[in-house]
Every structure is written in structure tokens, then in C-alpha cells.
């Protein structure tokens, strides 16, 4: 039986398409498996509460002394697995995570839900940062000045925007340019 050239070409293209779709499906399954592993890691590591004298690992500021949302990062292979890297501000969190030289494996990242926590003295109410919403550009200040207010619920984030201004962003929408800690006289436009 002879098959025409165009028929063979259609069969070959169909086989190539199925092979490609199969490969994409496999990659998707592997990607989802990776996400599941990361979610399992995050669930396995519970957030820790900071003490009255806990200092920010970037600047030494005492977390309990300043307003606004705080953050914690749990790195794989840390000397003390129970002790996260505490940060006094969510801008510092993203600045740390989005640096090109940041290569340590992150097991869990938590921020405070400002829909439930007291802005001036936030304690507890830790949520997974990867699923949180963040308000950028509000009138509320954190320990380092302008901050990213973190929320578990979209309704709380929108209510905050209505009261203090700003824009609601998801974790993956925050870019390095939004969290530049360069500052100094070059970054201070009021000088």
C-alpha cells in the first residue's frame, strides 16, 4: 500500500504534535510535583514568633520596636533549622529574596497578616508569603519607611487600599526595582 507524501507528512506532524504535548505534559507534571514539594516543605516548617529582643538580620533593628509587617525566611541547611532569618520589614524580605546572588534554598517564607495584626505592634498572625497579597505605595510606613503591607485576604487588602492608598500585588508581581534598599543620598529625593 502506498501512502501519498502529504498523508505521510500529516502523520509525521501528528506524531510530532503528540510527542510535544506529551513532553509538555511531563514537564507540567514535574513542575507541579516541584510545587507540591515546596508546599510540603512550607507546611512542615511552622512560623516562629520573635521575642522582645529579636533583631533584624540585615540591619540589627529590634523587630518589636517598630511598626508594620515583619517577615521570616527559613533556609535549608541553616545551622539552626529552628531559627529563621527575621527581617524587620517586608521590603527587606523581597530585597533579600530577589537578589541575583541569593542562591540558598528557601524552605518557607512568612509575613504577618496585617488584616489581623496591630500595625503599630504586630505580633503573630504569620501567613505563607507566597500566597499573600501585598499593598505597595500606601501612606502607612513600616520600620524602614515605605513598605509592602501583607494580607491573607483580598478584602482586607482592598479595604487597606481604600483607607491608605496603594496598589494590590501578588507575591510573584513584586520586582527588584520595587524593593531597592540602595537609598542613601543618591536614593533620597528630598535632599
PDB file of C-alpha atoms in Angstrom:
ATOM      1  CA  UNK A   1       0.000   0.000   0.000  1.00  0.00           C
ATOM      2  CA  UNK A   2       1.388   3.358  -0.959  1.00  0.00           C
ATOM      3  CA  UNK A   3       0.841   6.479   1.056  1.00  0.00           C
ATOM      4  CA  UNK A   4       0.912   9.893  -0.524  1.00  0.00           C
ATOM      5  CA  UNK A   5       3.576  12.372   0.534  1.00  0.00           C
ATOM      6  CA  UNK A   6       1.031  14.790   2.044  1.00  0.00           C
ATOM      7  CA  UNK A   7      -0.577  11.960   4.018  1.00  0.00           C
ATOM      8  CA  UNK A   8       2.800  10.861   5.422  1.00  0.00           C
ATOM      9  CA  UNK A   9       3.586  14.481   6.265  1.00  0.00           C
ATOM     10  CA  UNK A  10       0.268  14.794   8.175  1.00  0.00           C
ATOM     11  CA  UNK A  11       1.000  11.560  10.054  1.00  0.00           C
ATOM     12  CA  UNK A  12       4.500  12.754  10.917  1.00  0.00           C
ATOM     13  CA  UNK A  13       3.204  16.177  12.073  1.00  0.00           C
ATOM     14  CA  UNK A  14       0.511  14.473  14.143  1.00  0.00           C
ATOM     15  CA  UNK A  15       3.103  12.215  15.782  1.00  0.00           C
ATOM     16  CA  UNK A  16       5.371  15.222  16.435  1.00  0.00           C
ATOM     17  CA  UNK A  17       2.470  17.147  17.983  1.00  0.00           C
ATOM     18  CA  UNK A  18       1.570  14.231  20.271  1.00  0.00           C
ATOM     19  CA  UNK A  19       5.204  13.817  21.289  1.00  0.00           C
ATOM     20  CA  UNK A  20       5.476  17.541  22.034  1.00  0.00           C
ATOM     21  CA  UNK A  21       2.240  17.551  24.029  1.00  0.00           C
ATOM     22  CA  UNK A  22       3.436  14.512  25.946  1.00  0.00           C
ATOM     23  CA  UNK A  23       6.710  16.247  26.774  1.00  0.00           C
ATOM     24  CA  UNK A  24       4.871  19.396  27.837  1.00  0.00           C
ATOM     25  CA  UNK A  25       2.562  17.292  29.989  1.00  0.00           C
ATOM     26  CA  UNK A  26       5.559  15.608  31.602  1.00  0.00           C
ATOM     27  CA  UNK A  27       7.209  18.955  32.281  1.00  0.00           C
ATOM     28  CA  UNK A  28       3.946  20.262  33.721  1.00  0.00           C
ATOM     29  CA  UNK A  29       3.643  17.223  35.958  1.00  0.00           C
ATOM     30  CA  UNK A  30       7.234  17.651  37.126  1.00  0.00           C
ATOM     31  CA  UNK A  31       6.630  21.358  37.742  1.00  0.00           C
ATOM     32  CA  UNK A  32       3.541  20.618  39.786  1.00  0.00           C
ATOM     33  CA  UNK A  33       5.393  17.940  41.694  1.00  0.00           C
ATOM     34  CA  UNK A  34       8.062  20.502  42.499  1.00  0.00           C
ATOM     35  CA  UNK A  35       5.412  22.946  43.695  1.00  0.00           C
ATOM     36  CA  UNK A  36       3.875  20.238  45.845  1.00  0.00           C
ATOM     37  CA  UNK A  37       7.256  19.506  47.412  1.00  0.00           C
ATOM     38  CA  UNK A  38       7.784  23.198  48.136  1.00  0.00           C
ATOM     39  CA  UNK A  39       4.305  23.446  49.678  1.00  0.00           C
ATOM     40  CA  UNK A  40       5.028  20.372  51.797  1.00  0.00           C
ATOM     41  CA  UNK A  41       8.313  21.966  52.945  1.00  0.00           C
ATOM     42  CA  UNK A  42       6.498  25.175  53.876  1.00  0.00           C
ATOM     43  CA  UNK A  43       3.855  23.266  55.831  1.00  0.00           C
ATOM     44  CA  UNK A  44       6.486  21.202  57.612  1.00  0.00           C
ATOM     45  CA  UNK A  45       8.193  24.344  58.914  1.00  0.00           C
ATOM     46  CA  UNK A  46       5.963  26.374  61.189  1.00  0.00           C
ATOM     47  CA  UNK A  47       6.497  30.111  61.580  1.00  0.00           C
ATOM     48  CA  UNK A  48       8.316  31.228  64.722  1.00  0.00           C
ATOM     49  CA  UNK A  49       7.420  34.188  66.895  1.00  0.00           C
ATOM     50  CA  UNK A  50      10.060  36.814  67.541  1.00  0.00           C
ATOM     51  CA  UNK A  51      10.975  37.863  71.061  1.00  0.00           C
ATOM     52  CA  UNK A  52      11.277  41.300  72.645  1.00  0.00           C
ATOM     53  CA  UNK A  53      14.973  41.410  71.761  1.00  0.00           C
ATOM     54  CA  UNK A  54      14.925  39.698  68.338  1.00  0.00           C
ATOM     55  CA  UNK A  55      16.929  41.769  65.860  1.00  0.00           C
ATOM     56  CA  UNK A  56      16.632  42.048  62.102  1.00  0.00           C
ATOM     57  CA  UNK A  57      19.459  40.117  60.464  1.00  0.00           C
ATOM     58  CA  UNK A  58      20.065  42.831  57.862  1.00  0.00           C
ATOM     59  CA  UNK A  59      20.264  45.961  59.981  1.00  0.00           C
ATOM     60  CA  UNK A  60      20.127  44.955  63.647  1.00  0.00           C
ATOM     61  CA  UNK A  61      16.882  46.822  64.366  1.00  0.00           C
ATOM     62  CA  UNK A  62      14.791  45.237  67.129  1.00  0.00           C
ATOM     63  CA  UNK A  63      11.619  43.924  65.492  1.00  0.00           C
ATOM     64  CA  UNK A  64       9.345  44.629  68.469  1.00  0.00           C
ATOM     65  CA  UNK A  65      10.261  48.337  68.460  1.00  0.00           C
ATOM     66  CA  UNK A  66       8.923  49.227  65.013  1.00  0.00           C
ATOM     67  CA  UNK A  67       5.558  49.286  63.204  1.00  0.00           C
ATOM     68  CA  UNK A  68       4.470  47.434  60.106  1.00  0.00           C
ATOM     69  CA  UNK A  69       4.677  43.865  58.847  1.00  0.00           C
ATOM     70  CA  UNK A  70       7.673  41.688  59.659  1.00  0.00           C
ATOM     71  CA  UNK A  71       8.995  38.667  57.771  1.00  0.00           C
ATOM     72  CA  UNK A  72      10.920  35.460  58.305  1.00  0.00           C
ATOM     73  CA  UNK A  73      12.782  33.181  55.915  1.00  0.00           C
ATOM     74  CA  UNK A  74      13.608  29.552  56.681  1.00  0.00           C
ATOM     75  CA  UNK A  75      16.626  28.406  54.647  1.00  0.00           C
ATOM     76  CA  UNK A  76      17.509  24.765  54.013  1.00  0.00           C
ATOM     77  CA  UNK A  77      20.689  23.677  55.730  1.00  0.00           C
ATOM     78  CA  UNK A  78      20.713  26.562  58.214  1.00  0.00           C
ATOM     79  CA  UNK A  79      22.967  25.947  61.226  1.00  0.00           C
ATOM     80  CA  UNK A  80      19.934  26.230  63.499  1.00  0.00           C
ATOM     81  CA  UNK A  81      16.993  24.880  61.491  1.00  0.00           C
ATOM     82  CA  UNK A  82      14.576  26.145  64.135  1.00  0.00           C
ATOM     83  CA  UNK A  83      15.815  29.743  63.835  1.00  0.00           C
ATOM     84  CA  UNK A  84      14.619  31.660  60.788  1.00  0.00           C
ATOM     85  CA  UNK A  85      16.160  34.802  59.358  1.00  0.00           C
ATOM     86  CA  UNK A  86      13.960  37.541  60.830  1.00  0.00           C
ATOM     87  CA  UNK A  87      13.503  40.793  58.920  1.00  0.00           C
ATOM     88  CA  UNK A  88      12.003  43.990  60.306  1.00  0.00           C
ATOM     89  CA  UNK A  89      10.258  44.882  57.041  1.00  0.00           C
ATOM     90  CA  UNK A  90       8.706  43.167  54.029  1.00  0.00           C
ATOM     91  CA  UNK A  91      10.764  45.343  51.663  1.00  0.00           C
ATOM     92  CA  UNK A  92      13.874  43.753  53.201  1.00  0.00           C
ATOM     93  CA  UNK A  93      12.313  40.331  52.660  1.00  0.00           C
ATOM     94  CA  UNK A  94      11.875  40.841  48.930  1.00  0.00           C
ATOM     95  CA  UNK A  95      15.185  42.646  48.579  1.00  0.00           C
ATOM     96  CA  UNK A  96      16.862  39.582  50.106  1.00  0.00           C
ATOM     97  CA  UNK A  97      14.950  37.003  48.060  1.00  0.00           C
ATOM     98  CA  UNK A  98      15.224  38.828  44.735  1.00  0.00           C
ATOM     99  CA  UNK A  99      18.975  39.482  44.826  1.00  0.00           C
ATOM    100  CA  UNK A 100      20.702  37.621  41.997  1.00  0.00           C
ATOM    101  CA  UNK A 101      23.309  36.288  44.432  1.00  0.00           C
ATOM    102  CA  UNK A 102      20.620  34.718  46.665  1.00  0.00           C
ATOM    103  CA  UNK A 103      21.161  31.026  45.942  1.00  0.00           C
ATOM    104  CA  UNK A 104      20.282  29.417  49.269  1.00  0.00           C
ATOM    105  CA  UNK A 105      17.291  27.086  49.089  1.00  0.00           C
ATOM    106  CA  UNK A 106      14.280  28.686  50.734  1.00  0.00           C
ATOM    107  CA  UNK A 107      12.096  26.222  52.604  1.00  0.00           C
ATOM    108  CA  UNK A 108       9.471  28.639  53.911  1.00  0.00           C
ATOM    109  CA  UNK A 109       8.731  32.359  53.896  1.00  0.00           C
ATOM    110  CA  UNK A 110       6.270  34.014  56.262  1.00  0.00           C
ATOM    111  CA  UNK A 111       4.882  37.529  56.622  1.00  0.00           C
ATOM    112  CA  UNK A 112       2.329  38.938  59.025  1.00  0.00           C
ATOM    113  CA  UNK A 113      -1.324  39.275  58.032  1.00  0.00           C
ATOM    114  CA  UNK A 114      -1.953  42.977  58.584  1.00  0.00           C
ATOM    115  CA  UNK A 115      -5.678  42.379  58.236  1.00  0.00           C
ATOM    116  CA  UNK A 116      -5.445  40.818  61.714  1.00  0.00           C
ATOM    117  CA  UNK A 117      -2.220  42.125  63.274  1.00  0.00           C
ATOM    118  CA  UNK A 118      -1.883  45.514  65.005  1.00  0.00           C
ATOM    119  CA  UNK A 119       0.084  47.788  62.645  1.00  0.00           C
ATOM    120  CA  UNK A 120       1.910  49.601  65.436  1.00  0.00           C
ATOM    121  CA  UNK A 121       2.857  46.480  67.426  1.00  0.00           C
ATOM    122  CA  UNK A 122       2.436  43.499  65.090  1.00  0.00           C
ATOM    123  CA  UNK A 123       2.731  40.113  66.772  1.00  0.00           C
ATOM    124  CA  UNK A 124       1.763  36.709  65.420  1.00  0.00           C
ATOM    125  CA  UNK A 125      -0.675  36.199  62.542  1.00  0.00           C
ATOM    126  CA  UNK A 126       2.002  34.648  60.301  1.00  0.00           C
ATOM    127  CA  UNK A 127       0.967  33.590  56.793  1.00  0.00           C
ATOM    128  CA  UNK A 128       2.815  31.977  53.888  1.00  0.00           C
ATOM    129  CA  UNK A 129       4.235  34.905  51.911  1.00  0.00           C
ATOM    130  CA  UNK A 130       3.899  33.054  48.601  1.00  0.00           C
ATOM    131  CA  UNK A 131       0.121  33.108  48.879  1.00  0.00           C
ATOM    132  CA  UNK A 132      -0.168  36.574  50.415  1.00  0.00           C
ATOM    133  CA  UNK A 133      -1.265  39.816  48.821  1.00  0.00           C
ATOM    134  CA  UNK A 134       0.857  42.938  49.201  1.00  0.00           C
ATOM    135  CA  UNK A 135      -0.076  46.606  49.062  1.00  0.00           C
ATOM    136  CA  UNK A 136       2.605  48.842  47.604  1.00  0.00           C
ATOM    137  CA  UNK A 137       2.563  52.639  47.751  1.00  0.00           C
ATOM    138  CA  UNK A 138       0.319  53.218  50.768  1.00  0.00           C
ATOM    139  CA  UNK A 139       0.634  56.076  53.281  1.00  0.00           C
ATOM    140  CA  UNK A 140       1.434  53.611  56.095  1.00  0.00           C
ATOM    141  CA  UNK A 141       5.093  53.257  56.989  1.00  0.00           C
ATOM    142  CA  UNK A 142       6.985  50.233  58.232  1.00  0.00           C
ATOM    143  CA  UNK A 143      10.250  50.105  60.120  1.00  0.00           C
ATOM    144  CA  UNK A 144      12.235  51.151  57.040  1.00  0.00           C
ATOM    145  CA  UNK A 145       9.751  53.747  55.723  1.00  0.00           C
ATOM    146  CA  UNK A 146       7.531  52.843  52.750  1.00  0.00           C
ATOM    147  CA  UNK A 147       6.679  49.162  52.990  1.00  0.00           C
ATOM    148  CA  UNK A 148       4.674  46.380  51.390  1.00  0.00           C
ATOM    149  CA  UNK A 149       1.663  45.726  53.620  1.00  0.00           C
ATOM    150  CA  UNK A 150       0.921  41.982  53.637  1.00  0.00           C
ATOM    151  CA  UNK A 151      -2.543  40.401  53.741  1.00  0.00           C
ATOM    152  CA  UNK A 152      -4.085  36.933  53.678  1.00  0.00           C
ATOM    153  CA  UNK A 153      -7.452  38.119  52.348  1.00  0.00           C
ATOM    154  CA  UNK A 154      -8.094  40.218  49.250  1.00  0.00           C
ATOM    155  CA  UNK A 155     -10.978  42.010  51.005  1.00  0.00           C
ATOM    156  CA  UNK A 156      -8.592  43.172  53.758  1.00  0.00           C
ATOM    157  CA  UNK A 157      -6.034  44.361  51.192  1.00  0.00           C
ATOM    158  CA  UNK A 158      -8.702  46.308  49.271  1.00  0.00           C
ATOM    159  CA  UNK A 159     -10.046  47.850  52.485  1.00  0.00           C
ATOM    160  CA  UNK A 160      -6.489  48.939  53.357  1.00  0.00           C
ATOM    161  CA  UNK A 161      -6.055  50.480  49.874  1.00  0.00           C
ATOM    162  CA  UNK A 162      -9.337  52.371  50.314  1.00  0.00           C
ATOM    163  CA  UNK A 163      -8.087  53.840  53.582  1.00  0.00           C
ATOM    164  CA  UNK A 164      -4.358  54.355  52.912  1.00  0.00           C
ATOM    165  CA  UNK A 165      -3.941  54.153  49.130  1.00  0.00           C
ATOM    166  CA  UNK A 166      -1.650  51.904  47.167  1.00  0.00           C
ATOM    167  CA  UNK A 167      -1.871  49.021  44.730  1.00  0.00           C
ATOM    168  CA  UNK A 168      -2.533  45.344  45.477  1.00  0.00           C
ATOM    169  CA  UNK A 169       0.119  42.944  44.154  1.00  0.00           C
ATOM    170  CA  UNK A 170       0.663  39.222  44.350  1.00  0.00           C
ATOM    171  CA  UNK A 171       3.951  37.702  45.550  1.00  0.00           C
ATOM    172  CA  UNK A 172       5.189  36.993  42.025  1.00  0.00           C
ATOM    173  CA  UNK A 173       4.450  40.529  40.816  1.00  0.00           C
ATOM    174  CA  UNK A 174       7.000  42.181  43.108  1.00  0.00           C
ATOM    175  CA  UNK A 175      10.191  43.095  41.265  1.00  0.00           C
ATOM    176  CA  UNK A 176      13.703  44.023  42.434  1.00  0.00           C
ATOM    177  CA  UNK A 177      13.119  47.644  41.358  1.00  0.00           C
ATOM    178  CA  UNK A 178      10.218  47.878  43.836  1.00  0.00           C
ATOM    179  CA  UNK A 179      12.369  46.843  46.795  1.00  0.00           C
ATOM    180  CA  UNK A 180      15.702  48.551  46.188  1.00  0.00           C
ATOM    181  CA  UNK A 181      17.409  49.221  49.513  1.00  0.00           C
ATOM    182  CA  UNK A 182      20.187  51.293  47.917  1.00  0.00           C
ATOM    183  CA  UNK A 183      18.897  54.538  49.422  1.00  0.00           C
ATOM    184  CA  UNK A 184      21.474  56.901  50.822  1.00  0.00           C
ATOM    185  CA  UNK A 185      21.935  60.391  49.436  1.00  0.00           C
ATOM    186  CA  UNK A 186      21.553  59.092  45.867  1.00  0.00           C
ATOM    187  CA  UNK A 187      18.184  57.490  46.611  1.00  0.00           C
ATOM    188  CA  UNK A 188      16.808  60.252  48.849  1.00  0.00           C
ATOM    189  CA  UNK A 189      14.999  62.697  46.571  1.00  0.00           C
ATOM    190  CA  UNK A 190      14.244  65.053  49.481  1.00  0.00           C
ATOM    191  CA  UNK A 191      17.894  66.098  49.924  1.00  0.00           C
TER     192      UNK A 191
END
